């Protein structure tokens, strides 16, 4: 059976690659010149191709991981093939690097799913393959396969680091985490997540042993948290962290991650910030509604996974049982929307992004709209938490902490920032039925087809420019 699964997955990978090559050819023919952020990335990579490593475009805000990897792949390839001229490090050749990363992401997602759900007998080979294919065609990620952006490579190294963490190869995981940070600095958050995963795993094992002795073995993973549970957990947490033996055990495992995090802190101090180039347009703030945008985004793209009549029924039942709790949450969310909603100047300053139209046609329709959406946010948060109820309490706390750090400081509403937290959520959530996975794959295929159609066919020209403009994520 495992051999049959490997054959089927090989066919899926080959088909994925061929379809992606076809789309790559179509998009590259239509958009030959650098577009959007490519006007910074491609010339910088071409400088590296020519050996001019000392030159740097100050408008680039990320580290040079993408360019270094591109040159490391392209240079040996063109030498072996004997290629010369304009084809070397052309926009098409540089973009093709991301297509390779995309295929790697498909394989990594499959391996992570296999590792995370290997004890769950209900997760069959067909579910693993369909889940991997669906997540690899996740529209926001898949679109950037065909442009020279950092998303595909950033996701590849972050997922690879997570996979090695799951297999307890922590030194390799930290090294891959370093590569991920070289693509996008904020990936240090997912390095912290890997370290947190290890800490949560060790503490959960001890916690389960403790509560089993007290015949309370349901506490560790229960989502119905009582005051007694919280008190017991806080007592356990204090005892565990104050134990020198436990701290030494954790440090002996997580030191590769800690070394990378401390090095990154040193980088921030020396660089006077996390951004390496244009700092003025990337200032951090407390933008709490970013969490609500992410949870809504997740609910939409995991609709067939996280939405059902039973879930709605369970939510309404929970609402009836705890009206004061949900009223408090609603009040808190309204306050956060009122006091901490920000609009970056890029959001409505560039009509080539979907976020421009989302903000203009929904949030700016009327002042009351952003408050009217809050009840929906409450359900989205509840649905998100409910989908992860099988995960240990400590793991959920660590993931939520990383999610807050990854989203809240961002002033700009940008769907690309949601890619990694969404993937980690979907990988760890319970795997739905084959039917629901097929519906999800159909949804992603439809959104991808619509996105590519709009990008290629619905072009326009600005009044003060002759260049063709295209709409994208």
PDB file of N, CA and C in Angstrom, residues 3-4 41 43 95 99 101 122 145 154 185 198-199 258 361 379 398 400 424 436:
ATOM      1  N   UNK A   3       3.856   1.502  -1.210  1.00  0.00           N
ATOM      2  CA  UNK A   3       4.472   1.615  -2.523  1.00  0.00           C
ATOM      3  C   UNK A   3       3.496   2.228  -3.522  1.00  0.00           C
ATOM      4  N   UNK A   4       2.222   1.829  -3.424  1.00  0.00           N
ATOM      5  CA  UNK A   4       1.201   2.394  -4.305  1.00  0.00           C
ATOM      6  C   UNK A   4       1.031   3.888  -4.036  1.00  0.00           C
ATOM      7  N   UNK A  41      13.891  43.281  -7.051  1.00  0.00           N
ATOM      8  CA  UNK A  41      14.493  41.952  -6.840  1.00  0.00           C
ATOM      9  C   UNK A  41      15.333  41.482  -8.034  1.00  0.00           C
ATOM     10  N   UNK A  43      16.840  43.156 -10.725  1.00  0.00           N
ATOM     11  CA  UNK A  43      18.133  43.828 -10.929  1.00  0.00           C
ATOM     12  C   UNK A  43      19.162  43.482  -9.842  1.00  0.00           C
ATOM     13  N   UNK A  95      12.689  33.671 -12.242  1.00  0.00           N
ATOM     14  CA  UNK A  95      11.357  33.260 -11.794  1.00  0.00           C
ATOM     15  C   UNK A  95      11.238  31.739 -11.690  1.00  0.00           C
ATOM     16  N   UNK A  99       9.515  28.307  -9.143  1.00  0.00           N
ATOM     17  CA  UNK A  99       8.751  27.122  -9.553  1.00  0.00           C
ATOM     18  C   UNK A  99       9.358  25.863  -8.932  1.00  0.00           C
ATOM     19  N   UNK A 101      11.004  25.841  -6.069  1.00  0.00           N
ATOM     20  CA  UNK A 101      10.633  25.926  -4.658  1.00  0.00           C
ATOM     21  C   UNK A 101       9.194  25.449  -4.454  1.00  0.00           C
ATOM     22  N   UNK A 122      -7.386   7.297  10.592  1.00  0.00           N
ATOM     23  CA  UNK A 122      -8.406   7.801   9.658  1.00  0.00           C
ATOM     24  C   UNK A 122      -7.792   8.618   8.529  1.00  0.00           C
ATOM     25  N   UNK A 145       4.507  31.778  -7.200  1.00  0.00           N
ATOM     26  CA  UNK A 145       5.396  30.817  -7.846  1.00  0.00           C
ATOM     27  C   UNK A 145       5.919  31.372  -9.165  1.00  0.00           C
ATOM     28  N   UNK A 154      10.857  31.459   0.941  1.00  0.00           N
ATOM     29  CA  UNK A 154      10.636  31.681   2.363  1.00  0.00           C
ATOM     30  C   UNK A 154       9.801  30.556   2.964  1.00  0.00           C
ATOM     31  N   UNK A 185      12.982  38.359   7.105  1.00  0.00           N
ATOM     32  CA  UNK A 185      13.396  38.466   8.502  1.00  0.00           C
ATOM     33  C   UNK A 185      12.336  37.989   9.479  1.00  0.00           C
ATOM     34  N   UNK A 198       9.108  22.367  20.732  1.00  0.00           N
ATOM     35  CA  UNK A 198       9.909  21.438  21.539  1.00  0.00           C
ATOM     36  C   UNK A 198       9.584  21.607  23.022  1.00  0.00           C
ATOM     37  N   UNK A 199       9.554  22.861  23.483  1.00  0.00           N
ATOM     38  CA  UNK A 199       9.250  23.142  24.892  1.00  0.00           C
ATOM     39  C   UNK A 199       7.848  22.651  25.243  1.00  0.00           C
ATOM     40  N   UNK A 258      17.974  28.957  20.080  1.00  0.00           N
ATOM     41  CA  UNK A 258      18.301  30.104  20.927  1.00  0.00           C
ATOM     42  C   UNK A 258      19.508  30.873  20.383  1.00  0.00           C
ATOM     43  N   UNK A 361     -14.129  48.627  -0.984  1.00  0.00           N
ATOM     44  CA  UNK A 361     -15.514  48.199  -1.217  1.00  0.00           C
ATOM     45  C   UNK A 361     -16.201  47.597   0.006  1.00  0.00           C
ATOM     46  N   UNK A 379     -16.918  34.462  15.643  1.00  0.00           N
ATOM     47  CA  UNK A 379     -17.111  33.095  15.134  1.00  0.00           C
ATOM     48  C   UNK A 379     -15.840  32.565  14.469  1.00  0.00           C
ATOM     49  N   UNK A 398       1.536  28.527  22.402  1.00  0.00           N
ATOM     50  CA  UNK A 398       2.749  28.912  21.679  1.00  0.00           C
ATOM     51  C   UNK A 398       2.418  29.373  20.262  1.00  0.00           C
ATOM     52  N   UNK A 400      -0.433  30.580  19.154  1.00  0.00           N
ATOM     53  CA  UNK A 400      -1.152  31.854  19.190  1.00  0.00           C
ATOM     54  C   UNK A 400      -0.197  33.002  19.476  1.00  0.00           C
ATOM     55  N   UNK A 424       0.620  26.484   8.662  1.00  0.00           N
ATOM     56  CA  UNK A 424       0.881  25.770   9.918  1.00  0.00           C
ATOM     57  C   UNK A 424      -0.440  25.391  10.594  1.00  0.00           C
ATOM     58  N   UNK A 436     -14.563  16.664   1.341  1.00  0.00           N
ATOM     59  CA  UNK A 436     -14.286  18.054   1.703  1.00  0.00           C
ATOM     60  C   UNK A 436     -12.944  18.523   1.136  1.00  0.00           C
TER      61      UNK A 436
END
